[in-house]
Coordinates of C-alpha atoms in Angstrom, one line a residue:
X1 CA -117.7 -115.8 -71.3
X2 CA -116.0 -113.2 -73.2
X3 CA -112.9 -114.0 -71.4
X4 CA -113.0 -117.1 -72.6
X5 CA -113.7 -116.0 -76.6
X6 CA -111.1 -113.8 -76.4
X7 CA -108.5 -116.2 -75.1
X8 CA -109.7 -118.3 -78.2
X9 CA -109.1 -115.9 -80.3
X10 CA -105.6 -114.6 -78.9
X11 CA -104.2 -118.5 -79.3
X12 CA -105.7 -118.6 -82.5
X13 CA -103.7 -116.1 -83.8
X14 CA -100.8 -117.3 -82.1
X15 CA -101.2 -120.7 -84.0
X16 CA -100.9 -118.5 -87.3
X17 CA -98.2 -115.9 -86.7
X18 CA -96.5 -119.7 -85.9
X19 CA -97.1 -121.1 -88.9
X20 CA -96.1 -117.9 -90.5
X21 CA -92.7 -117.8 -89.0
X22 CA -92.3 -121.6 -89.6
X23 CA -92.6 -121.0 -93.7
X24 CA -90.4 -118.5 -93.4
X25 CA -87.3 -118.8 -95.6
X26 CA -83.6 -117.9 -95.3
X27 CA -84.1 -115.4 -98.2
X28 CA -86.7 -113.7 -96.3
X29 CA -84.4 -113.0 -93.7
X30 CA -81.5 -112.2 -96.0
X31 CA -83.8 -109.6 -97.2
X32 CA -85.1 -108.4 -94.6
X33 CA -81.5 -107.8 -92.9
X34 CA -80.4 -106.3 -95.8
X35 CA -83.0 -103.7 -96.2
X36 CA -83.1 -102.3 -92.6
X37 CA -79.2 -102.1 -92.5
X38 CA -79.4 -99.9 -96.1
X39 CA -82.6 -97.9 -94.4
X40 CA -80.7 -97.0 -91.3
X41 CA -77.3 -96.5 -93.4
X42 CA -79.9 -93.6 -95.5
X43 CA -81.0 -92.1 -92.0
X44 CA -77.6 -92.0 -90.9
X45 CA -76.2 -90.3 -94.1
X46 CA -79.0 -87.7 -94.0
X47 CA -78.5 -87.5 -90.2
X48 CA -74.7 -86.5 -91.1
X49 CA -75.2 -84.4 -93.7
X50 CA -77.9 -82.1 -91.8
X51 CA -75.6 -81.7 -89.1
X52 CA -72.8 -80.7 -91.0
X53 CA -74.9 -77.8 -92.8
X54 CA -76.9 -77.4 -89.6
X55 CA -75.4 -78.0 -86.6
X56 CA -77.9 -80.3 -85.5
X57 CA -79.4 -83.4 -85.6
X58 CA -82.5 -83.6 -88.1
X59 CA -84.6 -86.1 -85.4
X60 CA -83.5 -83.7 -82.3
X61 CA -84.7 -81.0 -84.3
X62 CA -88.3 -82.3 -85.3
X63 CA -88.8 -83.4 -81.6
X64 CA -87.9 -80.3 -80.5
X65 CA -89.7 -78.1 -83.2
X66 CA -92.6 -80.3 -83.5
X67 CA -93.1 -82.5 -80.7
X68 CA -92.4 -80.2 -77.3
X69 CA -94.8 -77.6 -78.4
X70 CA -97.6 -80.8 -78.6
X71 CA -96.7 -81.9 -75.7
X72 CA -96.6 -78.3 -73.8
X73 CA -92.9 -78.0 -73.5
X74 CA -91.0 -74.5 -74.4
X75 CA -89.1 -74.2 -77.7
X76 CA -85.7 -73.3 -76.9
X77 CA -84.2 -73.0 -80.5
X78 CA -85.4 -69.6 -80.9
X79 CA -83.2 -66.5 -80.0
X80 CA -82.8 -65.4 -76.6
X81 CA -81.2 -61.9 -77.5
X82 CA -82.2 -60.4 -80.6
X83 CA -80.3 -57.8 -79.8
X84 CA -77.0 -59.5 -79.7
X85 CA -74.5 -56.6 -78.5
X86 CA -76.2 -53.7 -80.1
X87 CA -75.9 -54.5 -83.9
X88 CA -72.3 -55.5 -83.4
X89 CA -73.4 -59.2 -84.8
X90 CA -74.7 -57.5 -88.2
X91 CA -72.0 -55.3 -88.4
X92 CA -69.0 -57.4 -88.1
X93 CA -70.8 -60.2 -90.5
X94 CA -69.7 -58.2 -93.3
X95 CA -67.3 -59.5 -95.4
X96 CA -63.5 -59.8 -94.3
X97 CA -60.6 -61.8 -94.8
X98 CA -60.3 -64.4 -92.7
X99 CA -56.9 -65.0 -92.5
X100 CA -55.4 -61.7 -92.2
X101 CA -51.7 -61.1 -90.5
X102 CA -51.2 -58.5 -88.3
X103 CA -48.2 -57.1 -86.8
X104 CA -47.4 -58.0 -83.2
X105 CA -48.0 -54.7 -81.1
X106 CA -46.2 -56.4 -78.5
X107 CA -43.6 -58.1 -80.5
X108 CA -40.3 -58.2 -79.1
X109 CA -36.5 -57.2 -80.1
X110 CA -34.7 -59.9 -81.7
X111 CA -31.7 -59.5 -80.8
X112 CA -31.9 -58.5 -76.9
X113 CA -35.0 -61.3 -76.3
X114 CA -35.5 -63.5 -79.5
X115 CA -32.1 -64.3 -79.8
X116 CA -31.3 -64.5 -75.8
X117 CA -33.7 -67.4 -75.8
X118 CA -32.3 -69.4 -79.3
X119 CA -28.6 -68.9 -77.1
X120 CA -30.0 -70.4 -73.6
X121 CA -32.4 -73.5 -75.4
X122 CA -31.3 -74.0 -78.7
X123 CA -34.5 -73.6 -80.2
X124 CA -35.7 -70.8 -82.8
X125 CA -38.6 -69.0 -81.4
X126 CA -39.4 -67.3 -84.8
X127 CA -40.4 -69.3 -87.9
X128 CA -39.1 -68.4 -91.4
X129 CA -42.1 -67.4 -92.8
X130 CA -42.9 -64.9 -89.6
X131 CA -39.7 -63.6 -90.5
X132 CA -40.2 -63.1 -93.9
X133 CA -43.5 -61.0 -93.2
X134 CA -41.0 -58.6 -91.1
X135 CA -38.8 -58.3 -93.9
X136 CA -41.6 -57.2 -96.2
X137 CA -42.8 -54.8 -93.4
X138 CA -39.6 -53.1 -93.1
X139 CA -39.4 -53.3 -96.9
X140 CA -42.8 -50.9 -97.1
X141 CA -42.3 -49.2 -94.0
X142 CA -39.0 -47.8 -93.8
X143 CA -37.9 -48.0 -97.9
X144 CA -39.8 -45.4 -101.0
X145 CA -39.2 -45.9 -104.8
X146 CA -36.6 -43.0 -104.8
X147 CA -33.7 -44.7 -102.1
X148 CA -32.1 -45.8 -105.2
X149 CA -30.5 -42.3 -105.7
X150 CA -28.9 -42.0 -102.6
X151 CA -26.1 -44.7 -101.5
X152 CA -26.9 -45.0 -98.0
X153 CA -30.5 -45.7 -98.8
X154 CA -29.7 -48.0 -101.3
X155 CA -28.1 -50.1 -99.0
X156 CA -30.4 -50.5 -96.7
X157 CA -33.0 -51.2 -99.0
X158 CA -30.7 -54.1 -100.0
X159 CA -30.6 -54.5 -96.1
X160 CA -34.5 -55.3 -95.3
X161 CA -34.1 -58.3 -98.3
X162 CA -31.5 -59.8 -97.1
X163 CA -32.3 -63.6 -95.1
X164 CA -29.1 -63.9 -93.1
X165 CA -28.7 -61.7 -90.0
X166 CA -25.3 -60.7 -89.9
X167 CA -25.5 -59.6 -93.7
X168 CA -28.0 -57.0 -92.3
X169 CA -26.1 -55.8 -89.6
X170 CA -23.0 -55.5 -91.4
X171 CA -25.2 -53.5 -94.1
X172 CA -26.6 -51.6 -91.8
X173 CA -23.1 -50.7 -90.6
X174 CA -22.3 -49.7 -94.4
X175 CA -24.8 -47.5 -94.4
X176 CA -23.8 -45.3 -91.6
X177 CA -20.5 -44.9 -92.7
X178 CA -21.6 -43.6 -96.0
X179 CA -24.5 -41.3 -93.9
X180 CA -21.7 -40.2 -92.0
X181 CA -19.9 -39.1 -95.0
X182 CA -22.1 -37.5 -97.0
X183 CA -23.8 -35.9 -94.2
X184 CA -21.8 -32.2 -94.6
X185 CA -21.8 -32.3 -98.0
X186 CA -25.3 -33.0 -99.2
X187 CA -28.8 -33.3 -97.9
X188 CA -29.0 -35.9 -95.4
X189 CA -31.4 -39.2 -95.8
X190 CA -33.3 -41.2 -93.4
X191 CA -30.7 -44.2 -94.1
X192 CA -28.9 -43.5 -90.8
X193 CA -32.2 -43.7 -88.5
X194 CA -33.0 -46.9 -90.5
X195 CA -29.7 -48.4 -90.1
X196 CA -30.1 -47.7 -86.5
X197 CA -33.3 -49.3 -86.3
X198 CA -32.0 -52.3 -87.5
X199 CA -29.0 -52.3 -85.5
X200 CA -31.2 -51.8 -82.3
X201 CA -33.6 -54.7 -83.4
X202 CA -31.0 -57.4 -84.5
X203 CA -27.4 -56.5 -83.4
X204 CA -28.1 -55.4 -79.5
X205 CA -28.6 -58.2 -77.1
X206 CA -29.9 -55.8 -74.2
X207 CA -32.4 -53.0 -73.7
X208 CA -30.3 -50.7 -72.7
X209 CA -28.4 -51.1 -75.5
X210 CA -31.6 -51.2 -77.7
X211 CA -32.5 -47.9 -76.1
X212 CA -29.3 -46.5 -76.6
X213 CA -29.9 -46.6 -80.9
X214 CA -33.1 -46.0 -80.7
X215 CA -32.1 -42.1 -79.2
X216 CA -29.8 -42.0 -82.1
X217 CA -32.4 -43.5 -84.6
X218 CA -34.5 -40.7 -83.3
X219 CA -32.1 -37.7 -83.6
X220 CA -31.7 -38.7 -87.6
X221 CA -35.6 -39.5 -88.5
X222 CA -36.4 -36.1 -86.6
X223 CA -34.2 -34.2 -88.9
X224 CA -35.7 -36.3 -91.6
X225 CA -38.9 -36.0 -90.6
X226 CA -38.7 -32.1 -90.4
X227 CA -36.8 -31.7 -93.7
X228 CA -39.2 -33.6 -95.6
X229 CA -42.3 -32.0 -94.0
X230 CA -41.7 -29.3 -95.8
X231 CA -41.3 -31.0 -99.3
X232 CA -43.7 -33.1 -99.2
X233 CA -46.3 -30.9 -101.7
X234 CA -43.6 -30.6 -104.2
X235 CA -44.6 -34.0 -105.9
X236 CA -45.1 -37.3 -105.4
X237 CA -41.6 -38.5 -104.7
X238 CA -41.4 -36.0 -102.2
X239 CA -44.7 -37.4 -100.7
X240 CA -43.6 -40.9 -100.3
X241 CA -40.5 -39.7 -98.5
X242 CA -42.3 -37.9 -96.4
X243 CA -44.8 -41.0 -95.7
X244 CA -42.0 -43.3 -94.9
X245 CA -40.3 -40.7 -92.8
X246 CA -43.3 -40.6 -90.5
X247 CA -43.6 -44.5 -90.5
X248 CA -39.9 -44.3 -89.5
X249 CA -40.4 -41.3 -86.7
X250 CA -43.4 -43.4 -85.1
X251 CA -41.9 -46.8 -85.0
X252 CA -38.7 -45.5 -83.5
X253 CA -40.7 -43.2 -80.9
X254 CA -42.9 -46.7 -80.3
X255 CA -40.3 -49.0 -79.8
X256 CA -38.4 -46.6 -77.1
X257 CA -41.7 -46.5 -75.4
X258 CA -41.5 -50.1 -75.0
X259 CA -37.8 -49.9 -74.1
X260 CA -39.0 -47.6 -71.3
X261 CA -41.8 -49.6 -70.1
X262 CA -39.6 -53.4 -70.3
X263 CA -37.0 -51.3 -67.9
X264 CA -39.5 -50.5 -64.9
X265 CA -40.7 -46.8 -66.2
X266 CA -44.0 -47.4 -66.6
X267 CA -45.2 -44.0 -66.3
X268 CA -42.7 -42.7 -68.8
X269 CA -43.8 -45.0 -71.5
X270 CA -47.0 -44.0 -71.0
X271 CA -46.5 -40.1 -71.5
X272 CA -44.5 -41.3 -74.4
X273 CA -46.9 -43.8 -75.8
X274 CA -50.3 -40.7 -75.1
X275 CA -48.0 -38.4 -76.9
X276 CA -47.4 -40.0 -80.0
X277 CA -51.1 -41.0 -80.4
X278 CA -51.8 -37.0 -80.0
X279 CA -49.4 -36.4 -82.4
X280 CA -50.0 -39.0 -85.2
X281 CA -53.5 -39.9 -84.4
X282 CA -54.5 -41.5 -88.2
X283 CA -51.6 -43.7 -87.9
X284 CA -54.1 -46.4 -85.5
X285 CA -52.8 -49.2 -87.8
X286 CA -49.6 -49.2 -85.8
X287 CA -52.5 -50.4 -82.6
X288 CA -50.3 -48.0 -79.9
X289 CA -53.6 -48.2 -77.9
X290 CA -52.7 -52.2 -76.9
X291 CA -49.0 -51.0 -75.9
X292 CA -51.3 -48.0 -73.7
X293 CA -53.4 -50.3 -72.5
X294 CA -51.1 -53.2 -71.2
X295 CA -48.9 -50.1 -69.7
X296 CA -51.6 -48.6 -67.7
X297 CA -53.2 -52.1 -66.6
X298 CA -49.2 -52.1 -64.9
X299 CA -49.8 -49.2 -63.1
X300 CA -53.7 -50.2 -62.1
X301 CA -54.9 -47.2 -63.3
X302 CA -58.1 -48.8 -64.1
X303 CA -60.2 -45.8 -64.6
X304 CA -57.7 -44.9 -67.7
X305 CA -58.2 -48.4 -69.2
X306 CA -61.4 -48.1 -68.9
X307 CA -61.8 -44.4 -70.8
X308 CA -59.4 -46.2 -73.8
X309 CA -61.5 -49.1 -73.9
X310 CA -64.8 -46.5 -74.4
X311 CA -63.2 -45.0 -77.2
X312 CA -61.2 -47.8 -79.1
X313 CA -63.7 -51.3 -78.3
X314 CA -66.5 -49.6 -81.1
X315 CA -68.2 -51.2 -83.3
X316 CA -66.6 -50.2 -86.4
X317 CA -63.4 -51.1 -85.5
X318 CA -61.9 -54.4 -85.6
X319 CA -61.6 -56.1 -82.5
X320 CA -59.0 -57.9 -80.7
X321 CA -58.1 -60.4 -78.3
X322 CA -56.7 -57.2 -76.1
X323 CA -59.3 -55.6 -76.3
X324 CA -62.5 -58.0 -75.0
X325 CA -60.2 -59.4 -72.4
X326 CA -59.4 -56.4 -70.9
X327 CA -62.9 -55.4 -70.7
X328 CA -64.2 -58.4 -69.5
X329 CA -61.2 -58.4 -66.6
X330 CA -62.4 -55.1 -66.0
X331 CA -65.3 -56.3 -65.1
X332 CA -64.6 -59.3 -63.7
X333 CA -62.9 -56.7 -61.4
X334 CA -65.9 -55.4 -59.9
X335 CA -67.3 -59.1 -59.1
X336 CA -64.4 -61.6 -58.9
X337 CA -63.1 -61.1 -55.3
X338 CA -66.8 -62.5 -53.7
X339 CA -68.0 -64.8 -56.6
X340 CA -68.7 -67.9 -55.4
X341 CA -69.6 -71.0 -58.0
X342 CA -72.0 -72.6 -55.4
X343 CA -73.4 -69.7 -54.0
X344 CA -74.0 -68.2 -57.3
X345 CA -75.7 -71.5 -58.4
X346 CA -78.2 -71.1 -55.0
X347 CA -79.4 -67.5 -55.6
X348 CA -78.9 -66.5 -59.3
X349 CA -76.2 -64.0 -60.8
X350 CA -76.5 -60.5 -59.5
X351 CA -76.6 -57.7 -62.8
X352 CA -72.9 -57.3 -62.3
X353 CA -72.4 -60.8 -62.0
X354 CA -74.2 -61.5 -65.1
X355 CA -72.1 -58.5 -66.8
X356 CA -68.9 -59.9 -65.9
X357 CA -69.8 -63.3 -67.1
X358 CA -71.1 -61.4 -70.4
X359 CA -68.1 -59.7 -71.1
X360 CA -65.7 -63.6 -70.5
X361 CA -68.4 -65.1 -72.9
X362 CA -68.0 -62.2 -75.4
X363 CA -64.2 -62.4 -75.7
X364 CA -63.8 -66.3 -75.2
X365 CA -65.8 -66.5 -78.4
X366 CA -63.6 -64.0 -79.8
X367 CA -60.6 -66.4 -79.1
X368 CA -61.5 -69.4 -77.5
X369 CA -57.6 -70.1 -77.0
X370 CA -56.7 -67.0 -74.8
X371 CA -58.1 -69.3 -71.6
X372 CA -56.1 -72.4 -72.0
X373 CA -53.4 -70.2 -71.4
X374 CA -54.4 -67.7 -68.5
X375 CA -55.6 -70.4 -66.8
X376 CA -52.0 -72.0 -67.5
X377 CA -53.5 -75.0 -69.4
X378 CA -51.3 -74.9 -71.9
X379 CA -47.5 -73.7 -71.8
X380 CA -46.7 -70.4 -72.9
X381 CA -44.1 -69.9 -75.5
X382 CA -42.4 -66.6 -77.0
X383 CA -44.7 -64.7 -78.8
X384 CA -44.5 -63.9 -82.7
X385 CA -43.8 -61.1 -84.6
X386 CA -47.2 -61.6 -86.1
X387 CA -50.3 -62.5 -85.0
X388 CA -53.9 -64.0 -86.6
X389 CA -56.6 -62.4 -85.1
X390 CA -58.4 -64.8 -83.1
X391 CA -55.8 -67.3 -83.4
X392 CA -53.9 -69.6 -81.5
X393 CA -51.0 -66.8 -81.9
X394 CA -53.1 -63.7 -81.0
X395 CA -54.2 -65.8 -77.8
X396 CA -50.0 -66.3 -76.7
X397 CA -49.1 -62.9 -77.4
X398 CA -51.9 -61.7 -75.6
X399 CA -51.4 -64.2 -72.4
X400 CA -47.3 -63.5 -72.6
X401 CA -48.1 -60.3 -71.4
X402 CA -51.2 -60.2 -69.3
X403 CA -51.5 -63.0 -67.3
X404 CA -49.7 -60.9 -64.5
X405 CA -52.7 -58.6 -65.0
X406 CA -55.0 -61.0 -64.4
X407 CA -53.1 -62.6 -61.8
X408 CA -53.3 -59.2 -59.7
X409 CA -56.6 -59.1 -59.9
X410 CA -58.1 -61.9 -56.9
X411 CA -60.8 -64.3 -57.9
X412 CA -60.3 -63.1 -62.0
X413 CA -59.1 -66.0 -62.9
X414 CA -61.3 -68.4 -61.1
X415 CA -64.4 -66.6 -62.8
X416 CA -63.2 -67.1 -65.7
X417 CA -62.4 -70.9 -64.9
X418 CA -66.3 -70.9 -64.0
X419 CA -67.4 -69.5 -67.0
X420 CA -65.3 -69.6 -70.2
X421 CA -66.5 -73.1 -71.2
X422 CA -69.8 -72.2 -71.3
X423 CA -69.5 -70.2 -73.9
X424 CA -69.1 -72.8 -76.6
X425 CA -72.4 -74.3 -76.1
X426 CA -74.1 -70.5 -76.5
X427 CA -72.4 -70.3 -80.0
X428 CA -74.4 -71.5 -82.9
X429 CA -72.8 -74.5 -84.8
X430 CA -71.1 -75.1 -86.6
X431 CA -68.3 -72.3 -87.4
X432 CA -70.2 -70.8 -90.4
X433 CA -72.3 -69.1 -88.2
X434 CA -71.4 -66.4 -85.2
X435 CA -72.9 -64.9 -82.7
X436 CA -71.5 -61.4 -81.5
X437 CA -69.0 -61.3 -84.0
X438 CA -68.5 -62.4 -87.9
X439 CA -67.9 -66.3 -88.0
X440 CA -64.8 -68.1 -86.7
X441 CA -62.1 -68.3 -89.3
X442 CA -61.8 -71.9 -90.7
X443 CA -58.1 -71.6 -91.8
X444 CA -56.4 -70.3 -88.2
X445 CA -55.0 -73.6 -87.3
X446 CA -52.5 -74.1 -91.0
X447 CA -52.1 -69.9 -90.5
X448 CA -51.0 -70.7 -86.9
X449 CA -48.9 -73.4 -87.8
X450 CA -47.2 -71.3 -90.3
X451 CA -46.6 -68.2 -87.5
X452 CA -45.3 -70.3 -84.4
X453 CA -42.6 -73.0 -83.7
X454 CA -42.7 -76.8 -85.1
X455 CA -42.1 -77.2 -81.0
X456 CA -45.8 -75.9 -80.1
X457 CA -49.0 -77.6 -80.4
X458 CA -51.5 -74.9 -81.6
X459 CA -54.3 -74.6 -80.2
X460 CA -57.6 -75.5 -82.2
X461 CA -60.9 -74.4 -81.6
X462 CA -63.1 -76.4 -79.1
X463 CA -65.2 -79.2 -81.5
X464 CA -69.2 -79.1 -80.6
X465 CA -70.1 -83.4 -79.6
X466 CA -72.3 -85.3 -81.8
X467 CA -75.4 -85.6 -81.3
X468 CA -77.1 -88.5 -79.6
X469 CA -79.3 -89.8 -82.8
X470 CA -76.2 -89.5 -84.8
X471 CA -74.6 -91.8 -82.9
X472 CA -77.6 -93.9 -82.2
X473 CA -77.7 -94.3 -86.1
X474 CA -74.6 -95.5 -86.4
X475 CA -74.5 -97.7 -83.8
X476 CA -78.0 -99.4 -85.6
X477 CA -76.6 -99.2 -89.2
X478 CA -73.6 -101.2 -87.9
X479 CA -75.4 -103.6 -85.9
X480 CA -77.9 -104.0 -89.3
X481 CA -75.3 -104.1 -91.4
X482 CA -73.6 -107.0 -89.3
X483 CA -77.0 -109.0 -89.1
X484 CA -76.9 -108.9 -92.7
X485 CA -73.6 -109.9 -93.6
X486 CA -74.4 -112.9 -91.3
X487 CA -77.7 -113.3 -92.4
X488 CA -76.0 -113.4 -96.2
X489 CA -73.0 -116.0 -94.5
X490 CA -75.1 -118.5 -93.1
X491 CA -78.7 -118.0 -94.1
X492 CA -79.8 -121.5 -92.4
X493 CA -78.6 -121.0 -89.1
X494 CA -79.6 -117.0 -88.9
X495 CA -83.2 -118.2 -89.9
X496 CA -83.3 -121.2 -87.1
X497 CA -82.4 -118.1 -84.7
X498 CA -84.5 -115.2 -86.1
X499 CA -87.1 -118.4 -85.3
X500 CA -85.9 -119.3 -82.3
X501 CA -85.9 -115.4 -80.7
X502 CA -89.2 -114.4 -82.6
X503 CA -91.0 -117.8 -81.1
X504 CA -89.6 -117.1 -77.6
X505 CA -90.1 -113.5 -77.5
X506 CA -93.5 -114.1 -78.7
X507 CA -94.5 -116.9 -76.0
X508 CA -93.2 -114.5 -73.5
X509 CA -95.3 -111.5 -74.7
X510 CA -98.3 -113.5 -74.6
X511 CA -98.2 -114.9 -71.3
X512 CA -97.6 -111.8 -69.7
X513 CA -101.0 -110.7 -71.6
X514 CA -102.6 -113.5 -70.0
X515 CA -101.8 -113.1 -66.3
X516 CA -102.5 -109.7 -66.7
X517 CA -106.2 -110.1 -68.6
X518 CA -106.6 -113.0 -65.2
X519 CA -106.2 -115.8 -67.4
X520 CA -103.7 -117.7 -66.0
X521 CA -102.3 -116.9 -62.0
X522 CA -98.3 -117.5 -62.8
X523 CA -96.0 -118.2 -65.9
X524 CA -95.1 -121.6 -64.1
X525 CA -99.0 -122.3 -64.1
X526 CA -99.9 -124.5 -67.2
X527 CA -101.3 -122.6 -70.2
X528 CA -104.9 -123.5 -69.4
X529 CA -107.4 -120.7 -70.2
X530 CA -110.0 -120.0 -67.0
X531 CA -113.2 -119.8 -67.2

């Protein structure tokens, strides 16, 4: 019996949500279009917006906050290491400058390399405005307010401005003459080492021949260095002749380091390199350390590398691209000749496992470029004379010289291949927010663009997807949006459909209901009620 009633009263209301649909008029569903597609347009707006500030999706979030712990799920939005590198997250938050250009340490001789390659493609490896920064390097390095009473030194502060090359060589040239004249007749300047350091950079097109000035350069700033050591508390003139003398005396000693270590004697420019960082240890804006490190990583003496990393990858000091990837191949070292992807996915990462793949995820988010070009996804290219940190140049100047490294060492590079792209989804989002170190500079890529050739596609940093609810949104609001404009097109013949689908959709619904509640046997059966 109560089957019966409540089959009666089931078909009762169908007879009225029937007649309800059947009044229905095209402005009803003109409005109703209309008003759903401008709702979901609001949600996906808001949607947009929260992930743009957030990183996330407002809905995923509320299921996640709200919902999982309801249902007995885990939140996984909180922190899993507070700790986050011992501090070094707070500490390197403070305020910097984001775009910051720093000096190549590994930046190579015009004219013995730079120009070699503009002779053999045709191409200019260095862009105008890298240039420009060298000039106005040279120009505070190796010039002092009081040049302008000397000749020599006049010249070659005229020298460091000038924009085409052989003006500066042929300047440079000047300039010793007049050294060589007034050398036994008055105190002798620095302008001689200077005019050979520019003659080694720009007019030598080998290292041998770059090495060959550089001994001469060295003779000259010595003397200079020596004779203005002992003036240099008779007033401030004296002073700043005696600070550019030592910037002289430690680039020149540098840059034959490097001329010994590009001609196969490795261990000589690393005496050479130890020595001059014993001798002028405040100077650590000059970064010798990345020309010591990439000299003994030559030599595989990794216990040395190690002891520099100790006492130059500290938290105070700012980091580098060098830096984090050398200690993460060093301990990718330890690990990387039995690492196995499948058989680490089967029993877990052992602790030095998990340490090696620590140290990759620490320095990919440092610069996430540097792997695109170890791994030899993207061509390399001559490095810069300048470099932004965590840029697309900082990651080709690093790779230029220490992909052999990693090369030498078996299985490094397939760890990191394993490993380096799972570092992006560990970083919070979007690039406002860090990790293990301050946030990712916004303005690299137009820095970038400005340091390396028209002829290279930089490298950008890996985008985060969206979610699914904001594309879910969008695809509503434009499905909405396209029932509306139809619905406000053709009112009559959207209303004899929204009719048509409700009626049949309805029909459907309600015998399914029936067979289940035993009413009926089949949907072919007739729509008789039994008793």
């Amino acid at each position: 019996m109560w089957a019966v009633c409540w089959g009666k009263m089931i078909m009762n209301t169908y007879v009225i949500l029937s007649m309800f649909l059947n009044t229905l008029t095209p402005k009803f569903y003109v409005a109703l279009t209309g008003t759903s597609s401008l709702i979901s347009g609001l949600i996906l707006i808001f949607e947009w917006w929260y992930f743009r500030k957030y990183g996330t999706s407002f809905i995923e979030q509320v299921s996640v906050s709200h919902l999982r712990p309801l249902l007995g799920g885990v939140d996984s939005s909180s922190p899993t290491n507070p700790n986050t590198s011992n501090g070094e997250a707070d500490s390197n938050r403070q305020s910097v400058s984001e775009c910051k250009v720093w000096r190549n340490p590994l930046n190579l001789f015009r004219g013995a390399e730079y120009n070699r390659y503009t002779w053999v493609t045709g191409r200019e490896p260095l862009t105008y405005y890298d240039m420009n920064l060298s000039a106005q390097d040279h120009q505070t390095f190796f010039t002092c307010d009081s040049d302008h009473l000397r000749p020599a030194d006049a010249i070659m502060q005229k020298a460091w401005r000038e924009r085409n090359p052989q003006a500066r060589i042929s300047a440079a040239h000047e300039a010793l003459e007049h050294s060589y004249q007034t050398a036994k007749t008055s105190i002798c300047s620095c302008s001689c080492a200077t005019a050979y350091i520019l003659l080694a950079e720009e007019e030598a097109t080998t290292i041998m021949e770059a090495e060959r000035l550089f001994k001469q350069a060295l003779k000259a700033g010595e003397g200079c260095y020596r004779r203005s050591q002992q003036l240099q508390h008779h007033g401030t003139q004296y002073e700043a002749q005696h600070r550019r003398d030592t910037n002289v005396l430690v680039y020149i000693k540098r840059r034959l380091a490097m001329c010994s270590r590009k001609l196969g004697r490795t261990r000589e420019a690393v005496k050479m390199m130890r020595d001059l960082m014993k001798e002028f240890p405040l100077l650590s804006m000059f970064n010798i350390h990345e020309n010591l490190l990439e000299s003994l990583l030559e030599l595989q003496n990794y216990a040395d590398v190690q002891a520099v990393l100790a006492k130059y990858d500290d938290i105070s000091l700012p980091k580098s691209a060098t830096i984090c990837y050398t200690a993460a191949l060093l301990k990718a070292r330890a690990v990387s000749d039995k690492f196995s992807p499948e058989a680490a996915s089967r029993r877990g990462l052992s602790t030095a496992e998990m340490n090696a793949v620590e140290a990759i995820h620490r320095a990919v988010e440092f610069n996430p470029h540097v792997p695109k070009y170890l791994l030899e996804m993207k061509s390399l290219i001559l490095p810069p004379e300048h470099i932004l940190k965590r840029g697309d140049s900082e990651a080709i100047a690093y790779a230029f010289f220490h992909l052999q490294h990693w090369k030498r060492v078996e299985g490094a590079l397939n760890l990191l291949h394993c490993t380096w792209e799972g570092t992006f989804r560990m970083i919070p989002y979007p690039l406002e927010k860090g990790h293990l170190f301050y946030p990712y500079p916004i303005c690299t890529e137009t820095a970038d663009r400005e340091l390396l050739p028209m002829f290279h596609e930089v490298s950008v940093y890996p985008k985060k997807e969206l979610p699914f609810f904001i594309l879910f949104t969008a695809g509503l609001c434009s499905f909405t949006a396209m029932l509306a404009l139809l619905t406000h097109q053709f009112p009559e013949l959207m209303g004899v459909f929204a009719k048509a689908v409700n009626y049949a959709s309805f029909r459907q619904n309600l015998k399914n209901l029936f067979i289940r509640a035993g009413l009926i046997k089949s949907i072919n059966e007739p729509e008789g009620i039994q008793a």
